[in-house]
C-alpha cells in the first residue's frame, strides 16, 4: 500500500499535495471508504464524534475532501459478512480513510476482521490514517496511548511499517502530548519513531519514509 500517516488529517496544502501524488489522480476521481472503528474503543469518543468523522464534520479533514464517492466500512461488521463481498468493496476503493480513537482496539479489529491480511495485497490503494488510524500500522503504539482494557498491556501494532508515531504533539487540549513525554515514549518504544503535530504527516512508499510538514515534528533514531 501507499501510506499517508497523519496526526490530524489532511490539514494543509502540503499534506493534500502528498495525498494527490499518492493517488495519482484528482481527489474528485477517487472512491473512498472510511473506517471509524477506532472511535468505538476510546473512552473520549462518542456516537456524535463517530458521526462527525463519517459525515465530514470532524476537526480532522478526511471524508470532506471532495471524493467521487465515500462509503462506510465498519470493521466490527466484517466477520459477519461474506468475505468475498467486503473484499470486493475494499479492492474497488482508491483510498481507505481511517479515523483515530484507540489504536490497539483498531489493531485488534483489523486482525479479527481479516482486513489486516488483505492490506499487503493492495498495492495501488492509499491508506490515509489520522492519529490511531496511523498508529495501528506501526510496530508499537506505546503504553501511554493504551486506553482499551482489552489490550492487557499489549501495545503492538500491525508492524506494516518500521516506524512508530507519537501524534498530536503540543496539541492545546492534550497537555500530556509535549516533547518531554514524546522523548520518554520514544525511549520506551526502542525503535525508529516520529513525534508529529497536527500539521505533519509521514508519507511511506516501498519502505521509504518522508516527513510532510508545515508544523512541528521530531525524529527519534
Short mmCIF file of C-alpha atoms in Angstrom, two decimals:
data_model
loop_
_atom_site.label_atom_id
_atom_site.label_comp_id
_atom_site.label_asym_id
_atom_site.label_seq_id
_atom_site.Cartn_x
_atom_site.Cartn_y
_atom_site.Cartn_z
CA UNK A 1 0.00 0.00 0.00
CA UNK A 2 0.87 3.66 -0.26
CA UNK A 3 0.60 5.26 3.16
CA UNK A 4 -0.11 8.79 4.35
CA UNK A 5 0.06 8.60 8.13
CA UNK A 6 -1.15 11.86 9.64
CA UNK A 7 -1.62 13.15 13.15
CA UNK A 8 -4.59 15.41 12.46
CA UNK A 9 -5.84 14.60 8.97
CA UNK A 10 -5.29 16.44 5.69
CA UNK A 11 -4.82 19.77 7.41
CA UNK A 12 -2.71 21.79 4.97
CA UNK A 13 -1.71 22.20 1.35
CA UNK A 14 1.48 20.15 1.69
CA UNK A 15 -0.31 17.09 3.07
CA UNK A 16 -3.05 17.49 0.46
CA UNK A 17 -0.46 17.62 -2.33
CA UNK A 18 1.19 14.46 -0.97
CA UNK A 19 -2.22 12.75 -0.97
CA UNK A 20 -2.92 13.67 -4.59
CA UNK A 21 0.55 12.47 -5.60
CA UNK A 22 -0.06 9.12 -3.91
CA UNK A 23 -3.47 8.76 -5.55
CA UNK A 24 -2.09 9.54 -8.99
CA UNK A 25 -5.25 11.39 -9.97
CA UNK A 26 -7.51 14.13 -8.59
CA UNK A 27 -9.41 13.50 -5.37
CA UNK A 28 -12.63 14.14 -7.29
CA UNK A 29 -12.00 11.00 -9.36
CA UNK A 30 -11.33 8.68 -6.40
CA UNK A 31 -13.57 6.29 -4.49
CA UNK A 32 -13.05 6.32 -0.73
CA UNK A 33 -14.01 4.01 2.10
CA UNK A 34 -13.97 5.48 5.60
CA UNK A 35 -13.25 3.34 8.66
CA UNK A 36 -14.46 4.79 12.02
CA UNK A 37 -13.76 1.64 14.08
CA UNK A 38 -11.03 3.08 16.33
CA UNK A 39 -13.54 5.50 17.84
CA UNK A 40 -15.50 2.68 19.47
CA UNK A 41 -12.53 1.70 21.63
CA UNK A 42 -11.63 5.07 23.14
CA UNK A 43 -13.32 6.48 26.25
CA UNK A 44 -13.28 10.05 24.91
CA UNK A 45 -15.14 9.15 21.71
CA UNK A 46 -18.92 9.23 21.40
CA UNK A 47 -21.59 8.38 18.83
CA UNK A 48 -21.55 12.06 17.93
CA UNK A 49 -17.80 12.13 17.25
CA UNK A 50 -18.03 8.99 15.11
CA UNK A 51 -20.83 10.59 13.10
CA UNK A 52 -18.80 13.78 12.62
CA UNK A 53 -15.97 11.79 11.04
CA UNK A 54 -18.27 9.88 8.71
CA UNK A 55 -20.29 12.99 7.80
CA UNK A 56 -17.24 15.16 7.10
CA UNK A 57 -17.65 17.43 10.12
CA UNK A 58 -14.59 16.20 12.00
CA UNK A 59 -11.76 18.56 13.04
CA UNK A 60 -9.54 16.18 11.03
CA UNK A 61 -10.28 16.75 7.31
CA UNK A 62 -10.74 13.34 5.71
CA UNK A 63 -14.13 12.45 4.25
CA UNK A 64 -14.92 16.02 3.21
CA UNK A 65 -12.17 16.50 0.62
CA UNK A 66 -14.39 16.16 -2.46
CA UNK A 67 -14.14 12.44 -3.22
CA UNK A 68 -16.10 10.97 -6.12
CA UNK A 69 -17.80 8.73 -3.54
CA UNK A 70 -17.41 7.88 0.14
CA UNK A 71 -18.55 4.59 1.65
CA UNK A 72 -18.55 3.32 5.22
CA UNK A 73 -16.54 0.23 6.17
CA UNK A 74 -17.16 -0.81 9.78
CA UNK A 75 -14.68 -3.48 10.77
CA UNK A 76 -16.84 -4.82 13.60
CA UNK A 77 -19.38 -5.95 10.98
CA UNK A 78 -16.97 -7.72 8.63
CA UNK A 79 -16.71 -11.06 10.47
CA UNK A 80 -20.48 -11.39 10.00
CA UNK A 81 -20.47 -10.78 6.24
CA UNK A 82 -19.22 -12.94 3.35
CA UNK A 83 -15.54 -12.13 2.81
CA UNK A 84 -15.81 -12.03 -0.96
CA UNK A 85 -18.40 -9.28 -0.69
CA UNK A 86 -16.49 -6.88 1.57
CA UNK A 87 -13.15 -7.72 -0.04
CA UNK A 88 -14.58 -6.59 -3.38
CA UNK A 89 -15.55 -3.26 -1.79
CA UNK A 90 -12.04 -2.77 -0.43
CA UNK A 91 -10.33 -3.69 -3.69
CA UNK A 92 -12.58 -1.28 -5.61
CA UNK A 93 -11.61 1.66 -3.40
CA UNK A 94 -8.81 4.05 -4.30
CA UNK A 95 -8.29 5.13 -0.71
CA UNK A 96 -9.04 3.98 2.83
CA UNK A 97 -9.68 6.83 5.28
CA UNK A 98 -9.01 5.54 8.79
CA UNK A 99 -10.10 7.59 11.79
CA UNK A 100 -8.49 7.97 15.19
CA UNK A 101 -9.59 6.70 18.57
CA UNK A 102 -7.88 3.76 20.26
CA UNK A 103 -5.04 2.32 18.18
CA UNK A 104 -4.95 -1.03 20.00
CA UNK A 105 -8.70 -1.51 19.51
CA UNK A 106 -8.31 -0.71 15.82
CA UNK A 107 -5.36 -3.11 15.51
CA UNK A 108 -7.42 -5.87 17.14
CA UNK A 109 -10.30 -5.43 14.71
CA UNK A 110 -8.06 -5.13 11.68
CA UNK A 111 -6.84 -8.61 12.59
CA UNK A 112 -10.23 -10.04 13.63
CA UNK A 113 -11.97 -8.77 10.52
CA UNK A 114 -9.37 -10.20 8.15
CA UNK A 115 -8.55 -6.81 6.65
CA UNK A 116 -5.01 -6.90 8.07
CA UNK A 117 -4.26 -9.98 5.97
CA UNK A 118 -5.53 -8.25 2.83
CA UNK A 119 -3.61 -4.98 3.22
CA UNK A 120 -0.26 -6.20 1.80
CA UNK A 121 -2.04 -7.17 -1.42
CA UNK A 122 -3.47 -3.68 -2.02
CA UNK A 123 -0.54 -2.30 -3.97
CA UNK A 124 -2.43 0.54 -5.63
CA UNK A 125 -4.54 1.57 -2.65
CA UNK A 126 -3.75 4.58 -0.47
CA UNK A 127 -4.20 4.34 3.30
CA UNK A 128 -4.77 7.71 4.97
CA UNK A 129 -4.72 7.46 8.75
CA UNK A 130 -5.35 10.07 11.40
CA UNK A 131 -3.84 9.51 14.87
CA UNK A 132 -4.82 5.94 15.87
CA UNK A 133 -5.56 5.27 12.19
CA UNK A 134 -1.87 5.84 11.58
CA UNK A 135 -0.51 4.26 14.76
CA UNK A 136 -2.22 0.90 14.15
CA UNK A 137 0.16 0.16 11.26
CA UNK A 138 3.30 0.72 13.34
CA UNK A 139 5.40 -1.81 15.30
CA UNK A 140 4.43 -0.40 18.70
CA UNK A 141 1.86 2.08 19.94
CA UNK A 142 3.31 2.86 23.37
CA UNK A 143 1.75 2.23 26.77
CA UNK A 144 0.90 5.94 27.08
CA UNK A 145 -1.70 5.53 24.34
CA UNK A 146 -3.41 2.35 25.57
CA UNK A 147 -6.94 3.08 26.79
CA UNK A 148 -8.88 -0.04 25.71
CA UNK A 149 -8.94 -2.63 28.55
CA UNK A 150 -8.83 -5.48 26.04
CA UNK A 151 -5.16 -4.85 25.28
CA UNK A 152 -3.94 -6.46 28.53
CA UNK A 153 -0.89 -4.23 28.17
CA UNK A 154 -0.08 -5.33 24.60
CA UNK A 155 0.93 -2.24 22.62
CA UNK A 156 1.90 -3.98 19.38
CA UNK A 157 0.53 -2.59 16.13
CA UNK A 158 0.41 -4.45 12.82
CA UNK A 159 4.06 -3.68 12.07
CA UNK A 160 3.39 -2.91 8.39
CA UNK A 161 5.85 -0.02 8.68
CA UNK A 162 9.10 0.15 10.63
CA UNK A 163 8.49 3.45 12.46
CA UNK A 164 6.21 4.38 15.36
CA UNK A 165 4.21 7.61 15.77
CA UNK A 166 3.58 9.96 18.71
CA UNK A 167 0.62 12.06 17.46
CA UNK A 168 -0.83 15.47 18.35
CA UNK A 169 2.46 16.95 19.51
CA UNK A 170 1.79 20.14 21.52
CA UNK A 171 -1.95 19.97 20.84
CA UNK A 172 -3.54 22.50 23.23
CA UNK A 173 -6.24 20.17 24.57
CA UNK A 174 -3.78 17.30 25.25
CA UNK A 175 -1.40 18.58 27.95
CA UNK A 176 0.47 15.26 28.09
CA UNK A 177 1.42 15.44 24.41
CA UNK A 178 4.53 17.54 24.93
CA UNK A 179 8.07 16.96 23.69
CA UNK A 180 9.37 15.73 27.04
CA UNK A 181 6.73 12.98 27.07
CA UNK A 182 7.46 12.21 23.41
CA UNK A 183 11.11 11.63 24.31
CA UNK A 184 10.11 9.25 27.13
CA UNK A 185 7.72 7.46 24.79
CA UNK A 186 10.43 7.06 22.15
CA UNK A 187 12.83 5.59 24.71
CA UNK A 188 10.16 3.04 25.65
CA UNK A 189 9.43 2.19 22.01
CA UNK A 190 13.09 1.39 21.38
CA UNK A 191 12.99 1.79 17.61
CA UNK A 192 12.70 4.45 14.90
CA UNK A 193 9.90 6.86 15.77
CA UNK A 194 8.44 10.27 14.99
CA UNK A 195 6.58 12.86 17.03
CA UNK A 196 4.14 14.74 14.78
CA UNK A 197 1.92 17.74 15.36
CA UNK A 198 -1.39 18.07 13.54
CA UNK A 199 0.24 19.88 10.61
CA UNK A 200 2.58 16.96 9.96
CA UNK A 201 2.40 13.51 8.38
CA UNK A 202 4.54 10.63 7.14
CA UNK A 203 4.48 9.56 3.50
CA UNK A 204 5.62 5.94 3.28
CA UNK A 205 6.00 4.15 -0.04
CA UNK A 206 8.08 1.00 -0.62
CA UNK A 207 9.52 1.29 2.86
CA UNK A 208 10.80 4.84 2.34
CA UNK A 209 9.58 7.37 4.91
CA UNK A 210 9.29 11.08 4.13
CA UNK A 211 8.08 13.77 6.52
CA UNK A 212 5.43 16.14 5.12
CA UNK A 213 5.03 19.10 7.44
CA UNK A 214 4.00 22.70 7.80
CA UNK A 215 4.35 22.44 11.56
CA UNK A 216 6.49 20.79 14.23
CA UNK A 217 7.91 17.28 14.25
CA UNK A 218 10.89 15.32 15.52
CA UNK A 219 12.55 12.07 14.51
CA UNK A 220 13.87 9.67 17.16
CA UNK A 221 16.52 7.18 15.92
#
